[in-house]
CSV table of C-alpha atoms and ligand atoms in Angstrom, one decimal:
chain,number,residue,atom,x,y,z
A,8,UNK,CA,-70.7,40.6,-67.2
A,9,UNK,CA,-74.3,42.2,-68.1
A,10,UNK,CA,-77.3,40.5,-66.2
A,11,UNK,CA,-75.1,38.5,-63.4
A,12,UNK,CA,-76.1,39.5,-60.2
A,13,UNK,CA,-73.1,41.6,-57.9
A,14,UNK,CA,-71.3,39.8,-55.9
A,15,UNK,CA,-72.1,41.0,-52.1
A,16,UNK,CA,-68.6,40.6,-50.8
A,17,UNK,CA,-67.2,42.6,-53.4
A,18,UNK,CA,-68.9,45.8,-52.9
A,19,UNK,CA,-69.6,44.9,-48.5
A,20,UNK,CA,-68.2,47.8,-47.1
A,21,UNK,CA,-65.6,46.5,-44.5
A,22,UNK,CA,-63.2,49.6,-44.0
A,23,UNK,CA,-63.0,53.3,-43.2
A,24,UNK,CA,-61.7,53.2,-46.8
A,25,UNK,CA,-64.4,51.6,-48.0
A,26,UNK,CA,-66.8,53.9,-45.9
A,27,UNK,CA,-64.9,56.9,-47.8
A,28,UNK,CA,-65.5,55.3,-51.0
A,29,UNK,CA,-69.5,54.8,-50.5
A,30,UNK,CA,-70.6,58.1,-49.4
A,31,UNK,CA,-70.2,60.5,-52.1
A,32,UNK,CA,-73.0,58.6,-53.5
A,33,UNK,CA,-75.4,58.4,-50.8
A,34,UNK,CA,-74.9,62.1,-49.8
A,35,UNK,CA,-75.6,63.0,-53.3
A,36,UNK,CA,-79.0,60.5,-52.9
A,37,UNK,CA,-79.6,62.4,-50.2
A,38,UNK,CA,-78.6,66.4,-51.6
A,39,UNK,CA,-81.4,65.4,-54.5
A,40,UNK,CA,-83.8,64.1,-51.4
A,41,UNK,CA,-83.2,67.7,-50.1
A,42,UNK,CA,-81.4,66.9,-47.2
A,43,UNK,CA,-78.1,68.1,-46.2
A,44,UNK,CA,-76.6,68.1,-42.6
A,45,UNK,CA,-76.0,72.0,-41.4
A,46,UNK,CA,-73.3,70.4,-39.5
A,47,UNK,CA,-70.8,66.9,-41.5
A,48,UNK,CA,-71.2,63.6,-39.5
A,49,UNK,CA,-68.7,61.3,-39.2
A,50,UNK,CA,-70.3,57.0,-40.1
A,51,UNK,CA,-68.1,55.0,-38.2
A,52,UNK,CA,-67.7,50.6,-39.0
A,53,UNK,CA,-68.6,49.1,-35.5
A,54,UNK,CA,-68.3,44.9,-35.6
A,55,UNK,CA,-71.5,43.0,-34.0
A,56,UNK,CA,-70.6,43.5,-30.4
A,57,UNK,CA,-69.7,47.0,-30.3
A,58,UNK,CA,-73.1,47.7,-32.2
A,59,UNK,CA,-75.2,45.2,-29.5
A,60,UNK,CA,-73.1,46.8,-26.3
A,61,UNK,CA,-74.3,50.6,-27.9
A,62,UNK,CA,-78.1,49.6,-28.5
A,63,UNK,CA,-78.6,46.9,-25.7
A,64,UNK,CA,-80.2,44.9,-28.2
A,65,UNK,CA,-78.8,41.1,-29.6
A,66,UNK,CA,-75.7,40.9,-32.4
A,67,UNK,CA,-76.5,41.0,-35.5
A,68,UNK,CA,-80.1,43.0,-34.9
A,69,UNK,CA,-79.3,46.5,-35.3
A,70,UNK,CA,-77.7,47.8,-38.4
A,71,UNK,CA,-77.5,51.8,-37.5
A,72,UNK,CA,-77.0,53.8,-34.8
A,73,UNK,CA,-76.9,57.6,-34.4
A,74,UNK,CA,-75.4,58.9,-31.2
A,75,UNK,CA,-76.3,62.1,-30.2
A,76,UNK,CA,-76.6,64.7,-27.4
A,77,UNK,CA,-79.0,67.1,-27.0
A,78,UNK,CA,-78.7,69.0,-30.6
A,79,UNK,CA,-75.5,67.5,-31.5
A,80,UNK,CA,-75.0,64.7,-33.6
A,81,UNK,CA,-71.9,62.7,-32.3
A,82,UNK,CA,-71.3,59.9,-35.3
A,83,UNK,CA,-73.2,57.7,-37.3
A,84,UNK,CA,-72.5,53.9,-36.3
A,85,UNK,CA,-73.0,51.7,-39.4
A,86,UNK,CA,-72.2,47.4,-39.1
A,87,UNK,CA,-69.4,46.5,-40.9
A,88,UNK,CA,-69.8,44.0,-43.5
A,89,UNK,CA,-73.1,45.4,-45.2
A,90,UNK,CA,-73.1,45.1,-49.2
A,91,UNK,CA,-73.3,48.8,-50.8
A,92,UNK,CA,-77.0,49.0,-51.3
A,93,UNK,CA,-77.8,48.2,-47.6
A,94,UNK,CA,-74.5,50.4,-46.4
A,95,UNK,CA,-76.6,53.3,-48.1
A,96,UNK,CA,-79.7,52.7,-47.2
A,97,UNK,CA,-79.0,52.2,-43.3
A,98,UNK,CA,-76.7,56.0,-43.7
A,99,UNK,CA,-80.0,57.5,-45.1
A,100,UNK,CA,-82.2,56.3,-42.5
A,101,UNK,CA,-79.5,57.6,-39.7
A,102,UNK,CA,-78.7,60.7,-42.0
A,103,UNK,CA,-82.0,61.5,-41.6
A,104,UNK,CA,-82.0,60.8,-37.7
A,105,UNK,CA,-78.7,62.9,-37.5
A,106,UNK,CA,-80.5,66.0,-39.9
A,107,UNK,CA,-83.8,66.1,-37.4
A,108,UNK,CA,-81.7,66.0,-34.5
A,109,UNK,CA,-79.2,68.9,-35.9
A,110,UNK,CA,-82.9,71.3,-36.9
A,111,UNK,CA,-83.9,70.4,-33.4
A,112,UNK,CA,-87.3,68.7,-34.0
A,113,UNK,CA,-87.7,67.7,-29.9
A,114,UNK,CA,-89.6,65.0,-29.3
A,115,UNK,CA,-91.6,63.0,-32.4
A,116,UNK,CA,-93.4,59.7,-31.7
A,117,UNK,CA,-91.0,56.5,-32.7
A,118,UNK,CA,-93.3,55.8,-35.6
A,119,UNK,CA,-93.2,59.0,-37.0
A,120,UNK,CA,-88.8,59.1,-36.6
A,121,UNK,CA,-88.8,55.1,-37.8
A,122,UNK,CA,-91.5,56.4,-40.4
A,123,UNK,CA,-89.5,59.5,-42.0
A,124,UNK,CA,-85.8,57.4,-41.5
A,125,UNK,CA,-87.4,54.7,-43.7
A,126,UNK,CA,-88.2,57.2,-46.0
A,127,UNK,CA,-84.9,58.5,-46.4
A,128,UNK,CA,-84.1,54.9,-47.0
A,129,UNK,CA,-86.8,54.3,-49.5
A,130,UNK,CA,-85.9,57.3,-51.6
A,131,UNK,CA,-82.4,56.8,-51.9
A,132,UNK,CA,-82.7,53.2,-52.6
A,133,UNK,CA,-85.2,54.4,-55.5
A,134,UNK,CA,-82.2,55.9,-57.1
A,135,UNK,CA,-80.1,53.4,-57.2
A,136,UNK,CA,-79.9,51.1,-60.6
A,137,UNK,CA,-78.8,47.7,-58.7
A,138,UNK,CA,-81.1,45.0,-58.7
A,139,UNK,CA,-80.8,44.7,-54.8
A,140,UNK,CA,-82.0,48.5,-54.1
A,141,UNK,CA,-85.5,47.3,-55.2
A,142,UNK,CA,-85.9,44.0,-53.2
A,143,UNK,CA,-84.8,46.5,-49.9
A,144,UNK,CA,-87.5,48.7,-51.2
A,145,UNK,CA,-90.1,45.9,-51.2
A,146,UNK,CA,-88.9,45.3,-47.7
A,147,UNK,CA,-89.2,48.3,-46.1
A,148,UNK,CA,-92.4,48.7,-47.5
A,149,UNK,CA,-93.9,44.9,-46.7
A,150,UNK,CA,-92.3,45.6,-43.2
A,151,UNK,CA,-95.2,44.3,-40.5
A,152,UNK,CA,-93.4,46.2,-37.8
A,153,UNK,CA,-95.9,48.7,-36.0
A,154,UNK,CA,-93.2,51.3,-35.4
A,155,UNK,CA,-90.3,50.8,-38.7
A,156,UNK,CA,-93.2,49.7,-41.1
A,157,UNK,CA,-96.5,51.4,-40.3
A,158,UNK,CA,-94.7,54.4,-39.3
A,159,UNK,CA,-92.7,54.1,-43.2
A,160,UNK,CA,-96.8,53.5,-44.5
A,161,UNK,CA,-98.2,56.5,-42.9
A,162,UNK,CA,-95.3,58.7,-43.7
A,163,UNK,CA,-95.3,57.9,-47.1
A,164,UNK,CA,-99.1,58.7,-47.6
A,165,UNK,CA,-98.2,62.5,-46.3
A,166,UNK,CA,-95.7,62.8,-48.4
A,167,UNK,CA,-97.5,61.9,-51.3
A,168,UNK,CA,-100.1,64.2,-50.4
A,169,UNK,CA,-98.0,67.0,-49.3
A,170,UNK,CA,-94.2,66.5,-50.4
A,171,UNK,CA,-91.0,66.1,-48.1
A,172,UNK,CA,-90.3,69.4,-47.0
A,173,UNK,CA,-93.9,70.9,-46.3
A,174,UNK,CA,-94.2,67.5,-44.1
A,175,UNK,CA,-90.5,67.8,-42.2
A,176,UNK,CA,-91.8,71.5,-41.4
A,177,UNK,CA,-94.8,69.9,-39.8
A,178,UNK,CA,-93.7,67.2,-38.2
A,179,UNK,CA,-90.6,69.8,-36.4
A,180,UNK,CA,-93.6,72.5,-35.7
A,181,UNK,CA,-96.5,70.2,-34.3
A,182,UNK,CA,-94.7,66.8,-33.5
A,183,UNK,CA,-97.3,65.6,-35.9
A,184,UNK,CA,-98.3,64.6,-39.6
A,185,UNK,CA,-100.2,67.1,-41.6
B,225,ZN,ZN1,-84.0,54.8,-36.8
């Protein structure tokens, strides 16, 4: 049916099946991005609770979560439910919590994390063909929040003067933008 919108529930990623089915695609995003985990992470489905229990913060809020120890990423937490644009755009941003915290990059202001997550969102979301990827996009980029949105802004400026990597290697060496 060309030119009708997706349904949501249909592609809502609601099972560890589902997960499996989904991620092929938003590594690849990710591989063409340049990033690639040295060590695989598991993304686990967690219901509203579980996910507000973890982050201390109200049901419903928080989308992601990336558990870690010191150097180690332990999983990925992803909400059940989400439709397959917004399933790969929350992995990207936590993919790229998980990928700093595995080249241990220490300690980087919120804004600058938020900033460089949001990116990983953004630029897989760019290479995706559904019609939804772009009104995220718009999102994240219209975001007022002074760490998620800002942080995405000023990010985004570095890496259009500089490029991903020579950024990442900045950000890991000074804790700072270049
Ligand atoms: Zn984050």
């Amino acid at each position: 049916m060309a030119g009708f919108p997706p349904d949501p529930a249909r592609t809502a990623v609601t099972s560890q099946d589902g997960v499996k089915a989904a991620l092929p695609a938003v590594r690849a995003g990710l591989r063409a991005m340049g990033l690639r985990l040295t060590v695989p992470v598991r993304v686990r489905l967690v219901g509203p609770d579980e996910m507000a229990s973890m982050t201390g913060s109200h049901a419903g809020r928080v989308l992601g979560w990336t558990i870690v120890t010191d150097t180690e990423v332990v999983d990925l937490a992803v909400l059940a439910g989400l439709d397959g644009p917004e399933f790969g755009a929350v992995v990207a941003h936590e993919y790229m919590h998980a990928w700093m915290t595995q080249r241990r990059f220490g300690r980087v202001s919120l804004p600058i994390a938020e900033g460089l997550s949001q990116l990983a969102a953004d630029g897989w979301l760019e290479r995706q063909s559904d019609p939804r990827a772009r009104t995220l996009r718009a999102a994240i980029a219209a975001d007022p929040d002074p760490v998620y949105g800002d942080g995405f802004r000023r990010v985004r400026a570095a890496v259009k003067r500089h490029g991903l990597m020579p950024v990442l290697r900045t950000v890991r060496s000074r804790g700072a933008l270049p």
